[in-house]
PDB file of C-alpha atoms in Angstrom:
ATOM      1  CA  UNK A   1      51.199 109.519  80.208  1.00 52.00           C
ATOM      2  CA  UNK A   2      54.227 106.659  79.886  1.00 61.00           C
ATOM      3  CA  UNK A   3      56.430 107.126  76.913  1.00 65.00           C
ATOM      4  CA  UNK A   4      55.761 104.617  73.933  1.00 69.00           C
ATOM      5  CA  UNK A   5      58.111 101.428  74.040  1.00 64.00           C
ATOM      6  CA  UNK A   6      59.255 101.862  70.781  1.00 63.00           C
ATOM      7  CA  UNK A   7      60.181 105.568  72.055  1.00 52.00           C
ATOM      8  CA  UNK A   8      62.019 104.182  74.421  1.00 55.00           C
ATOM      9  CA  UNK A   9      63.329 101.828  72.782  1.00 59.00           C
ATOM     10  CA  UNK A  10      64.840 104.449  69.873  1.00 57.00           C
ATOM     11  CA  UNK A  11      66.016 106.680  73.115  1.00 54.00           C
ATOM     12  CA  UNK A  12      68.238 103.689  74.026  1.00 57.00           C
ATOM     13  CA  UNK A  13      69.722 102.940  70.895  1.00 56.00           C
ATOM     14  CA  UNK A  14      70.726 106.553  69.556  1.00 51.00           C
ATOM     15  CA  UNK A  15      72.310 106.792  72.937  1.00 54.00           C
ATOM     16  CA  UNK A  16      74.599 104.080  72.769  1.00 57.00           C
ATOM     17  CA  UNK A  17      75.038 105.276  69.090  1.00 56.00           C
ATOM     18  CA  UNK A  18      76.146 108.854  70.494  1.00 57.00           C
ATOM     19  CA  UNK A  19      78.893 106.806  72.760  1.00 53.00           C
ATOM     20  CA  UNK A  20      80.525 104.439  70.391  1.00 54.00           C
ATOM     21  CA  UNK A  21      80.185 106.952  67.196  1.00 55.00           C
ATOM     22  CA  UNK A  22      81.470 109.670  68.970  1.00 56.00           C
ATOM     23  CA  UNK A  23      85.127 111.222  69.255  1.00 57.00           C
ATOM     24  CA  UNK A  24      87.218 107.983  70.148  1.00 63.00           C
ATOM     25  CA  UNK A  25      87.669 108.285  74.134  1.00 72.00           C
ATOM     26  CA  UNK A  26      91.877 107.570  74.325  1.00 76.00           C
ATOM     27  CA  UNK A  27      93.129 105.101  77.551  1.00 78.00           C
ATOM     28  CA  UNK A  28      94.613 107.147  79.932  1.00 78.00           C
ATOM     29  CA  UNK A  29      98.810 106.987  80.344  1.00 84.00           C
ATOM     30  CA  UNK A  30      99.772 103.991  81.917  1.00 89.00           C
ATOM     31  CA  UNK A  31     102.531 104.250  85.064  1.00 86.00           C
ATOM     32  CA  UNK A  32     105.009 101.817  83.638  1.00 95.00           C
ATOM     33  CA  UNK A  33     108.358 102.582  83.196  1.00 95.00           C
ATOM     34  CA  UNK A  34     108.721 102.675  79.081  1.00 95.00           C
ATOM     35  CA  UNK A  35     112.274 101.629  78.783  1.00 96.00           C
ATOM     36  CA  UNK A  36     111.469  98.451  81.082  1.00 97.00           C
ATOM     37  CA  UNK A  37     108.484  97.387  79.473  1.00 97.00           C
ATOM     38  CA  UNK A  38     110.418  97.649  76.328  1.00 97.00           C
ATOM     39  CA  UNK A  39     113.083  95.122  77.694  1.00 97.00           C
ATOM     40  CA  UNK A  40     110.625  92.788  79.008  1.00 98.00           C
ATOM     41  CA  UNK A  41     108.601  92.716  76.307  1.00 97.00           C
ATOM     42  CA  UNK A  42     111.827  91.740  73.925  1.00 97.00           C
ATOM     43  CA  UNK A  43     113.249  89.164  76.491  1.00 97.00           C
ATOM     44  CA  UNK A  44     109.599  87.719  76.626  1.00 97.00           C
ATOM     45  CA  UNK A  45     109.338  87.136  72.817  1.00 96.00           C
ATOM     46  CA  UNK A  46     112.977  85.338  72.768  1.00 94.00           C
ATOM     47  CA  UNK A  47     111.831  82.781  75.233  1.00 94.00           C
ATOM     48  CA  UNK A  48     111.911  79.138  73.972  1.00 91.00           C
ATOM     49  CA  UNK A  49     108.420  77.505  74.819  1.00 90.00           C
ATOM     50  CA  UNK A  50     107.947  73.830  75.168  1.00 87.00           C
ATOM     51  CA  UNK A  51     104.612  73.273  72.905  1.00 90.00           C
ATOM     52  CA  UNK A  52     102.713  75.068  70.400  1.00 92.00           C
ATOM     53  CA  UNK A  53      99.916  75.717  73.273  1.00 88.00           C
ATOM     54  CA  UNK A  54     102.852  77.519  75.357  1.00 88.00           C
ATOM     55  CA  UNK A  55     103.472  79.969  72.793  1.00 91.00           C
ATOM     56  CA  UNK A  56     100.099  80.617  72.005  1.00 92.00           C
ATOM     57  CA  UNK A  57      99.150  81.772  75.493  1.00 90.00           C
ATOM     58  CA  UNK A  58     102.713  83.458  75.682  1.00 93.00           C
ATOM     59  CA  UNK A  59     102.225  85.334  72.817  1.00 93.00           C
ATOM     60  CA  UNK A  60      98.379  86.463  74.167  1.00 93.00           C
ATOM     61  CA  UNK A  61      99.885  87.534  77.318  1.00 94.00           C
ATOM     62  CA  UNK A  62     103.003  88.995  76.662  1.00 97.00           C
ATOM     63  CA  UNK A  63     101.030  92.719  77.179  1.00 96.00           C
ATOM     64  CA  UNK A  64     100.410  91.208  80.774  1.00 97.00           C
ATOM     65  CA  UNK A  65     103.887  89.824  81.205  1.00 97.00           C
ATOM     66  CA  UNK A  66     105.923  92.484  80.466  1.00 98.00           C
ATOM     67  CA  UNK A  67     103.847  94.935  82.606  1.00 98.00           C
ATOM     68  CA  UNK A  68     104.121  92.528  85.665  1.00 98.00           C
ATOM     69  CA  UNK A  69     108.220  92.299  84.816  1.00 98.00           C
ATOM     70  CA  UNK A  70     108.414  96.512  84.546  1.00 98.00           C
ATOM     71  CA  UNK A  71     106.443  96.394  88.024  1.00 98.00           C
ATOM     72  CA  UNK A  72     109.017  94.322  89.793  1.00 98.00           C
ATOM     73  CA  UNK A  73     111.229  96.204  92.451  1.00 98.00           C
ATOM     74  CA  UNK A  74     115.296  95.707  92.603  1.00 97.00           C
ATOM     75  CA  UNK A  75     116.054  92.490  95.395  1.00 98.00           C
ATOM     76  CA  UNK A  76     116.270  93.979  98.940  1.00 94.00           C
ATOM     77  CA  UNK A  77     118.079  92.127 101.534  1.00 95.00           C
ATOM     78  CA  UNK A  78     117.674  88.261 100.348  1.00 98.00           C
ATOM     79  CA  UNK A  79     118.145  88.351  97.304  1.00 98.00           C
ATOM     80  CA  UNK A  80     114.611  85.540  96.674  1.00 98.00           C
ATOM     81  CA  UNK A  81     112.002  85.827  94.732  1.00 98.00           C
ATOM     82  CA  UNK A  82     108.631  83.272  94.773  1.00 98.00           C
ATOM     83  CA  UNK A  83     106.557  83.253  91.601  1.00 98.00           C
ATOM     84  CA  UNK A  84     102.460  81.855  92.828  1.00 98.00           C
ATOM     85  CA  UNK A  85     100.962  80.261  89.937  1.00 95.00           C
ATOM     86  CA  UNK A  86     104.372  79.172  88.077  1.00 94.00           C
ATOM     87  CA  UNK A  87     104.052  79.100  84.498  1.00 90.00           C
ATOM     88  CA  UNK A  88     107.613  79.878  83.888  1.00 94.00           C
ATOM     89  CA  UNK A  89     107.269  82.374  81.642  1.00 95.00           C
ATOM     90  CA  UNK A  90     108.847  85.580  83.694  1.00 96.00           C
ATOM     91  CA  UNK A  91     110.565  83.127  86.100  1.00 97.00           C
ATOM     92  CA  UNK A  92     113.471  82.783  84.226  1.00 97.00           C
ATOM     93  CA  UNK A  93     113.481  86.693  83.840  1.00 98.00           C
ATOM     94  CA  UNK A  94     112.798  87.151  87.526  1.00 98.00           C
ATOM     95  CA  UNK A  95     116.610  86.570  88.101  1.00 98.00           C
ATOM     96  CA  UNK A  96     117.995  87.123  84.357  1.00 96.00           C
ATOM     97  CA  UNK A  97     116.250  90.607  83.771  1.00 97.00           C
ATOM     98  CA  UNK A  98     115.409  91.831  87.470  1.00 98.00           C
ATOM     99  CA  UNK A  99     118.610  90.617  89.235  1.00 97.00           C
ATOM    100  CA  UNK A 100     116.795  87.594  91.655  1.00 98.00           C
ATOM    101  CA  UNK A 101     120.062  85.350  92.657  1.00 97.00           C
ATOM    102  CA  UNK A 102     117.376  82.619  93.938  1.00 98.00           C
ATOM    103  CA  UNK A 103     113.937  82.027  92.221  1.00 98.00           C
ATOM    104  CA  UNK A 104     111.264  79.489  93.255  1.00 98.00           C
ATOM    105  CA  UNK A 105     107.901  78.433  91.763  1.00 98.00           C
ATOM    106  CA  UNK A 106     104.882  77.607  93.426  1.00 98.00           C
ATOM    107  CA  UNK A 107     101.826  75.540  91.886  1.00 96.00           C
ATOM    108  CA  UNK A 108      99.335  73.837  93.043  1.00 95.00           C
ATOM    109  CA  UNK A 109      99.784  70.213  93.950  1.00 94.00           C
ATOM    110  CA  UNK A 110     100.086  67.910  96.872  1.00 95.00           C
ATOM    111  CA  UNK A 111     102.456  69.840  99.543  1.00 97.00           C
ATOM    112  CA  UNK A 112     106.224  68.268  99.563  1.00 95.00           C
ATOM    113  CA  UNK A 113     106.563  67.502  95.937  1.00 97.00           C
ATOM    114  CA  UNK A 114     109.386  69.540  94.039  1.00 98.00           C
ATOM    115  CA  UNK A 115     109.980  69.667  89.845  1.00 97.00           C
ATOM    116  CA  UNK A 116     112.891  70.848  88.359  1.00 97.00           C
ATOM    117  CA  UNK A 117     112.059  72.934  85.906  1.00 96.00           C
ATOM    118  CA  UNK A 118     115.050  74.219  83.066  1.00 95.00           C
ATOM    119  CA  UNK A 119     114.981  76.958  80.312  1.00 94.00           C
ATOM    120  CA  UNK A 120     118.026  77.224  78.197  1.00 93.00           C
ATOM    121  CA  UNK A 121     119.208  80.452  76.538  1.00 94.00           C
ATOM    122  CA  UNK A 122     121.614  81.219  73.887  1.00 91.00           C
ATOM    123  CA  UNK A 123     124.493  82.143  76.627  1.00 92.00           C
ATOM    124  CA  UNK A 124     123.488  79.466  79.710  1.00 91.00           C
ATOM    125  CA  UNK A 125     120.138  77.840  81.579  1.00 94.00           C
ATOM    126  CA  UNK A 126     117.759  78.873  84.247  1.00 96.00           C
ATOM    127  CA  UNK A 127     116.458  76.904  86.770  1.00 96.00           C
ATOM    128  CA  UNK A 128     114.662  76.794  89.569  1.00 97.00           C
ATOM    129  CA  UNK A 129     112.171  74.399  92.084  1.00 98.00           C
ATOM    130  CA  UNK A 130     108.367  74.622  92.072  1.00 98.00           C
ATOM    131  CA  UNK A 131     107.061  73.714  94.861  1.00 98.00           C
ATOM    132  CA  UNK A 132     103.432  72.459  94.766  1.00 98.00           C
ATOM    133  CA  UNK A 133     101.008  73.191  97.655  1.00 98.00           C
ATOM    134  CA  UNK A 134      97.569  74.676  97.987  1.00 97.00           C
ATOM    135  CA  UNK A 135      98.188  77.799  98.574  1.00 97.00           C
ATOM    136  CA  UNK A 136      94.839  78.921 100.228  1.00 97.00           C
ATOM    137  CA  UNK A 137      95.367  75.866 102.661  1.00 97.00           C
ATOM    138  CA  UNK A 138      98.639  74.997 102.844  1.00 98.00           C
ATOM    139  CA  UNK A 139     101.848  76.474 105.137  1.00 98.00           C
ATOM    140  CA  UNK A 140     103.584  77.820 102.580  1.00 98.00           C
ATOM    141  CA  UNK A 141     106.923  75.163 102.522  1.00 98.00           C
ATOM    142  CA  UNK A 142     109.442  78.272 103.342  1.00 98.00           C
ATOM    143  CA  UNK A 143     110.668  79.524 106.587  1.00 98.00           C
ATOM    144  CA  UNK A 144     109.420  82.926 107.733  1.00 98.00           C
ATOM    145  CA  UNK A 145     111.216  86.231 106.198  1.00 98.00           C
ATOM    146  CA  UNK A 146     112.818  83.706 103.114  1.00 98.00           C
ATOM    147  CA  UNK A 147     112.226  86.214 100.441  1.00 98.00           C
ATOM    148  CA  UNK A 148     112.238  89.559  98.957  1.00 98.00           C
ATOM    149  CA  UNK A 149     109.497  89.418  96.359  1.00 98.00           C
ATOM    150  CA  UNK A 150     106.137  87.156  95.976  1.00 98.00           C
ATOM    151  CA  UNK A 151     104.325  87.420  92.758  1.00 98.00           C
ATOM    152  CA  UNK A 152     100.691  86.575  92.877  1.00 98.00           C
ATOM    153  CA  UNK A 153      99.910  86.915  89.099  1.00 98.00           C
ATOM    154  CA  UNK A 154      96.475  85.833  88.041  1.00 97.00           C
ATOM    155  CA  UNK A 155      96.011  83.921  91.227  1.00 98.00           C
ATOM    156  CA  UNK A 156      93.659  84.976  93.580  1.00 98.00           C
ATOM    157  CA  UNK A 157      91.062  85.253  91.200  1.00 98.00           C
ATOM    158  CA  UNK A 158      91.178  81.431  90.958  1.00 97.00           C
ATOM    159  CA  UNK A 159      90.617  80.631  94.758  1.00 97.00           C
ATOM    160  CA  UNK A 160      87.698  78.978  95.790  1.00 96.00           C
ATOM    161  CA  UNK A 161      88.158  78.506  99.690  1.00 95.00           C
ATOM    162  CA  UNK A 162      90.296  81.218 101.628  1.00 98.00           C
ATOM    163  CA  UNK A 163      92.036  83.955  99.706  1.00 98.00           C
ATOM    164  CA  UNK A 164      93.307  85.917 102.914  1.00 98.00           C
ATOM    165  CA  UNK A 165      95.508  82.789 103.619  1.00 98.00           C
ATOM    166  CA  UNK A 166      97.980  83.089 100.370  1.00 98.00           C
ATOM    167  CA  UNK A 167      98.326  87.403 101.413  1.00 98.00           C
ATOM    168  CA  UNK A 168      98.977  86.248 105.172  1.00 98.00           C
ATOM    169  CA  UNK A 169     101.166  83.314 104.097  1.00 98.00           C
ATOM    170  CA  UNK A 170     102.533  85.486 101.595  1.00 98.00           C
ATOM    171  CA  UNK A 171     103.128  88.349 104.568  1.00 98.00           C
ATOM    172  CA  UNK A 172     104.908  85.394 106.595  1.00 98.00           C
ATOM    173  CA  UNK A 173     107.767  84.406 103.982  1.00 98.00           C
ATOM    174  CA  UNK A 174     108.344  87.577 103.302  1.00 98.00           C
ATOM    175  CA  UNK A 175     111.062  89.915 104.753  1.00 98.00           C
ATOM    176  CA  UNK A 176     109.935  93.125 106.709  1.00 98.00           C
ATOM    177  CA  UNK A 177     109.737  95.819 103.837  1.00 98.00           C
ATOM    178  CA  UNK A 178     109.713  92.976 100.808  1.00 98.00           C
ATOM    179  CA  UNK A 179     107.275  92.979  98.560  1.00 98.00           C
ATOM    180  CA  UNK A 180     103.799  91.247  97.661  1.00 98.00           C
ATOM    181  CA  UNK A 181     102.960  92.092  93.824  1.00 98.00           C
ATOM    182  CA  UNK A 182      98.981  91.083  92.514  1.00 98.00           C
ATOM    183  CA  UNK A 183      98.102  91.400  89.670  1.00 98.00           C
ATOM    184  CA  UNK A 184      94.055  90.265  88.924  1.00 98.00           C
ATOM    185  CA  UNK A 185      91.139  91.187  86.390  1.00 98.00           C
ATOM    186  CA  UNK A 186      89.337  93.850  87.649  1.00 98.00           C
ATOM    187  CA  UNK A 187      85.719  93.544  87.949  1.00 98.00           C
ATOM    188  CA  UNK A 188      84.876  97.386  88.499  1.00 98.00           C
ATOM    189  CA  UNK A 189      86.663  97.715  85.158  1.00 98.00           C
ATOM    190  CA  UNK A 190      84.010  99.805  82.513  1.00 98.00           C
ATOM    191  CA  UNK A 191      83.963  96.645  80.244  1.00 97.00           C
ATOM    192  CA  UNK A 192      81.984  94.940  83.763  1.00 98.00           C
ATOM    193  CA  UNK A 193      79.539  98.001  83.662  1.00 97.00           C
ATOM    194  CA  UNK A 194      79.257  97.550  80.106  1.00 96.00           C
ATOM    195  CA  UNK A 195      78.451  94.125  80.380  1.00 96.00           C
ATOM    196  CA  UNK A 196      76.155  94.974  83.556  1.00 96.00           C
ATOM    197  CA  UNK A 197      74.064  97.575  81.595  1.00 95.00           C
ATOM    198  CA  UNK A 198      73.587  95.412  78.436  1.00 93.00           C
ATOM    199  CA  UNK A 199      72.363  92.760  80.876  1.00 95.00           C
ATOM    200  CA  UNK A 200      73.114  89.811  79.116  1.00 94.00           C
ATOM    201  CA  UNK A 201      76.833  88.632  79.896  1.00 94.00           C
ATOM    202  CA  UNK A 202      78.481  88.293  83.488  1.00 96.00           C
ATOM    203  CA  UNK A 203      79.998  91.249  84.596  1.00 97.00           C
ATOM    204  CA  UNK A 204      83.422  89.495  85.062  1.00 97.00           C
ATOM    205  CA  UNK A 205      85.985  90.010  82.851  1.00 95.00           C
ATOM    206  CA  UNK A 206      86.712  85.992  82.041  1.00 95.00           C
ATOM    207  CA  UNK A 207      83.532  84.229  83.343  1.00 94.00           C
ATOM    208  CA  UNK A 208      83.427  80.568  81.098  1.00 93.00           C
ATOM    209  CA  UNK A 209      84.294  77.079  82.679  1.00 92.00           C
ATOM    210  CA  UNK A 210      86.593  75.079  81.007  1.00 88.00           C
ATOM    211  CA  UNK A 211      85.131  71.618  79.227  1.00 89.00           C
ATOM    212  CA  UNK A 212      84.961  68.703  80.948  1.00 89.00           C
ATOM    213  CA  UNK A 213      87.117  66.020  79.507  1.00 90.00           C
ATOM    214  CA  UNK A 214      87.254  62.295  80.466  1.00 90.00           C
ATOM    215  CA  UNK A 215      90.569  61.931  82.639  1.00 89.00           C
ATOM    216  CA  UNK A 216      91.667  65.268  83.423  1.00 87.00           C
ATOM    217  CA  UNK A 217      91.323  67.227  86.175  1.00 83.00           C
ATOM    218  CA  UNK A 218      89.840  71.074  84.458  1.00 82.00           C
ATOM    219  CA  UNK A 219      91.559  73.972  86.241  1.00 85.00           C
ATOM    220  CA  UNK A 220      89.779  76.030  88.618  1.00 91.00           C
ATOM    221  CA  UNK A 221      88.241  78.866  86.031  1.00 93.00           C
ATOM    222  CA  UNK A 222      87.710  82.558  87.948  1.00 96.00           C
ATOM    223  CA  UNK A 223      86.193  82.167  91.081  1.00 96.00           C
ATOM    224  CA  UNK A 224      85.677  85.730  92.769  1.00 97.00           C
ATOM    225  CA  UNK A 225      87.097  88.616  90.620  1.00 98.00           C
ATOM    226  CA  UNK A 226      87.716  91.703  92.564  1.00 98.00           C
ATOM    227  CA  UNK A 227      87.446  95.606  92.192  1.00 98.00           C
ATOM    228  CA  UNK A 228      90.381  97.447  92.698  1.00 98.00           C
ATOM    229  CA  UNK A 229      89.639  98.816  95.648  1.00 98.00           C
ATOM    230  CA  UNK A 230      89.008  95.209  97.070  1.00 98.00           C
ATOM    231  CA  UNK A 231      92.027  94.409  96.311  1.00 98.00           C
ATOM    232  CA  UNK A 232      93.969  97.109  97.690  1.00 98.00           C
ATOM    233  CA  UNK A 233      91.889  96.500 101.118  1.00 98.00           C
ATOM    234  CA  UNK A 234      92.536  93.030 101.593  1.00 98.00           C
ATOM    235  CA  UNK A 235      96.169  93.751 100.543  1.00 98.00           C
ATOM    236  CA  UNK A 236      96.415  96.040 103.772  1.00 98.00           C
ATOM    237  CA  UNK A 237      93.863  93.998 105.856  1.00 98.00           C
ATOM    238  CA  UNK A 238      96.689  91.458 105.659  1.00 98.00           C
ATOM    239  CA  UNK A 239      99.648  93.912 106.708  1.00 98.00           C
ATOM    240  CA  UNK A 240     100.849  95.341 103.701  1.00 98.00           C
ATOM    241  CA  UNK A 241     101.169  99.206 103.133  1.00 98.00           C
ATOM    242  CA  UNK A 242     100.327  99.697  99.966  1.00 98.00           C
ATOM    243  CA  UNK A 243     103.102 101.216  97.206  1.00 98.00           C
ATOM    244  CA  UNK A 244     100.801 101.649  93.664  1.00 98.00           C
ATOM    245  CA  UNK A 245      97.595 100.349  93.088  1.00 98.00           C
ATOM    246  CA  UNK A 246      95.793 100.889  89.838  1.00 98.00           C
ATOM    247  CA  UNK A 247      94.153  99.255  86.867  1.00 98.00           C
ATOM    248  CA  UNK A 248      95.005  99.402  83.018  1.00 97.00           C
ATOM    249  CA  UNK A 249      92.449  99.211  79.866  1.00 97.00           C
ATOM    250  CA  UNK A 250      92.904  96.034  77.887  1.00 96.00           C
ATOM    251  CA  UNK A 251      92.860  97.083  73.676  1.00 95.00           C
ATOM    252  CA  UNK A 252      90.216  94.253  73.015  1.00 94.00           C
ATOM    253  CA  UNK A 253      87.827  96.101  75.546  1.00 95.00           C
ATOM    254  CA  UNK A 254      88.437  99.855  73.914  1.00 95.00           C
ATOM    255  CA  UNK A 255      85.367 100.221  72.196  1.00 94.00           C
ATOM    256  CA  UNK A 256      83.378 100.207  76.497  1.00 95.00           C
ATOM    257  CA  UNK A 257      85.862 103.519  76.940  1.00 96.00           C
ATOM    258  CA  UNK A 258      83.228 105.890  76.064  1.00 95.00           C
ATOM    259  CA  UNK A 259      80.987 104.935  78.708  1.00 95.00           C
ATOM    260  CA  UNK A 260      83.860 106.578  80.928  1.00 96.00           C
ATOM    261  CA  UNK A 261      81.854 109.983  80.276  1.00 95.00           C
ATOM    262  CA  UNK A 262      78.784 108.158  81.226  1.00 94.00           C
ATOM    263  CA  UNK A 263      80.178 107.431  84.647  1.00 96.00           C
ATOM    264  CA  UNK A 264      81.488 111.288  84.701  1.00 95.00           C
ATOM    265  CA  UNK A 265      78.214 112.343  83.583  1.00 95.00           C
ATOM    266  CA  UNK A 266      76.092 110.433  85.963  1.00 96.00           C
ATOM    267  CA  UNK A 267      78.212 111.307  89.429  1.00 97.00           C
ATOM    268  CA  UNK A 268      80.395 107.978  89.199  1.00 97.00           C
ATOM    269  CA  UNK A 269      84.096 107.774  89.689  1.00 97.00           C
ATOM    270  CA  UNK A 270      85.843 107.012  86.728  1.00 97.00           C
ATOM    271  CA  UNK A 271      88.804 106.505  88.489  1.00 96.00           C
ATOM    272  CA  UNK A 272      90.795 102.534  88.133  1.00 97.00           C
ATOM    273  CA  UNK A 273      88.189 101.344  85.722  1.00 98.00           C
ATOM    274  CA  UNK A 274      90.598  99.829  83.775  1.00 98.00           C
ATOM    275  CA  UNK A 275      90.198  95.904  83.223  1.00 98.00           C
ATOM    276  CA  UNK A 276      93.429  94.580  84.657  1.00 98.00           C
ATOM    277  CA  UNK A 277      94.847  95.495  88.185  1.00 98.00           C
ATOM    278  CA  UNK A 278      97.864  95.829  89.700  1.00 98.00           C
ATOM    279  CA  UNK A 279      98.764  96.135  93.221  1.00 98.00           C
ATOM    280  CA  UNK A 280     102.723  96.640  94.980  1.00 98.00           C
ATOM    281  CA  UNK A 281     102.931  96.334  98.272  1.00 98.00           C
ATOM    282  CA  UNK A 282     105.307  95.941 101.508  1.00 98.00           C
ATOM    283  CA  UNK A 283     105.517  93.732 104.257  1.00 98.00           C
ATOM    284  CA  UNK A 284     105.107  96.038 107.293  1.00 98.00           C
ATOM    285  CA  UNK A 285     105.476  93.669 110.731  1.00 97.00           C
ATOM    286  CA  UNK A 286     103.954  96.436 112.813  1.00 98.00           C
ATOM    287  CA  UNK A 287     100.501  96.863 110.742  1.00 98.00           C
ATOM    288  CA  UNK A 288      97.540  95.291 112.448  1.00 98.00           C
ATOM    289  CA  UNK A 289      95.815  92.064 110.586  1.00 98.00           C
ATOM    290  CA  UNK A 290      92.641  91.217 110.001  1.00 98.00           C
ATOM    291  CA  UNK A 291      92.124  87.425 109.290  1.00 98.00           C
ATOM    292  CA  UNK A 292      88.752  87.606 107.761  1.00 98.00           C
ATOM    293  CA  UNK A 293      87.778  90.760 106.228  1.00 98.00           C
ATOM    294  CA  UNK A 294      83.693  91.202 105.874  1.00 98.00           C
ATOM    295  CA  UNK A 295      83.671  92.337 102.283  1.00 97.00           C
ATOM    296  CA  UNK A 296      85.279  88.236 101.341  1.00 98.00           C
ATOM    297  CA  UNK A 297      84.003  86.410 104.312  1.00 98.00           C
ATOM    298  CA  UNK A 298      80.235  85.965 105.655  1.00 96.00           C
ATOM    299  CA  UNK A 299      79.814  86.663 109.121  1.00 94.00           C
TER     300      UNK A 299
END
């Protein structure tokens, strides 16, 4: 004989009471440097934004920021850093907090157009070009092995066409041994299997279009959001060795962290289910390539 609905039903609900009224579940420890991600976080709130708008989503994202910052290795041989996505908001601390003696942006645009782009500080001024190209299209507009460091941060999400073309153009300007640092929302994260098992939102972390307004062009909202382990293997399906990949938990999400012991309980990994990833790697010339990976590309 089938179990009443309403049993059911009751079954369901003092469950998810046992989870979220239970002992709070703590984040695990996070692999950041403190005393950098202090810094950061301090040179971050002392930057001068243009607009109201620019310091709202500064102050949202500083959390983000400041991680990315604490993530970024010394300069290696050139000395160059690019910055994908170019909001300058680290840029400026790319060379005056991590030691970059050249800095360039990259945005999205029509390929051979250059800004200027200035930020003045109490003791001098930063600035740097950004470049605009498509960057899932596009030659990157650098010679090969130009810089030390590219930053993909909150980029590949956004892609709609060819995401193995930024890591391989990113591979090409890069020195052998320089770094490729992504950073993405992670869509293996416990707030997605949340979402999954309550069936009623999407599964990815940020999932809502922008509104259409008459004249402007909306930006491209997330695309594709990737697991972790996605991530790490398109990373080193486009010849990168990886350094540290893992994922953080996002405060705003901490009330999904009791369905880690779900997971545990069920046979699941609990391991990178945190909402945001981050991925180091290196530039290794010898590693093997493959141009379209079958876990992104159809056949």
């Amino acid at each position: 004989m089938s179990t009443p609905a309403y049993v059911r039903m009751l079954r369901n609900v003092l469950r998810r009471l046992n989870y979220h009224l239970g002992p709070q579940t703590p984040a695990p420890p996070e692999a950041f440097d403190p005393e950098r991600l202090r810094e950061a976080e301090s040179a971050l709130r002392d930057l001068e934004m243009p607009d109201e708008g620019a310091r709202a989503y500064l102050a949202k994202h500083i959390p983000r920021l400041a991680r990315t910052l604490a993530l970024v290795p010394p300069p290696q041989n050139t000395g160059r850093a690019l910055e994908l996505g170019c909001y300058m908001q680290i840029t400026p601390l790319l060379s005056r907090l991590c030691g970059y003696r050249e800095v360039r942006g990259g945005y999205f645009g029509a390929l051979g157009r250059t800004d200027r782009k200035t930020m003045r500080f109490p003791d001098g001024e930063f600035s740097c070009g950004v470049d605009h190209f498509d960057a899932e299209r596009d030659r990157f507009p650098y010679p090969d092995g130009h810089f030390d460091l590219v930053i993909a941060g909150e980029v590949i999400e956004h892609l709609t066409y060819d995401p193995m073309h930024l890591l391989l153009e990113s591979r090409r300007v890069l020195v052998d041994g320089g770094f490729l640092l992504v950073t993405t929302p992670n869509v293996g994260s416990i707030t997605s299997v949340a979402k999954t098992l309550d069936g009623r939102d999407n599964p990815q972390i940020f999932f809502l279009y922008n509104r259409p307004r008459l004249g402007e062009t909306p930006e491209i909202g997330h695309v594709r959001e990737y697991t972790a382990h996605e991530i790490g293997e398109a990373v080193k399906r486009a010849g990168f060795e990886i350094g540290k990949l893992f994922t953080t938990f996002i405060p705003e999400f901490a009330s999904h962290l009791p369905l880690l012991k779900f997971l545990e309980e069920n046979g699941y990994s609990t391991e990178n289910r945190g909402e945001q990833t981050w991925c180091l790697a290196m530039k290794r010339s010898a590693l093997p390539v493959d141009r379209y990976p079958f876990f992104i590309y159809s056949p």
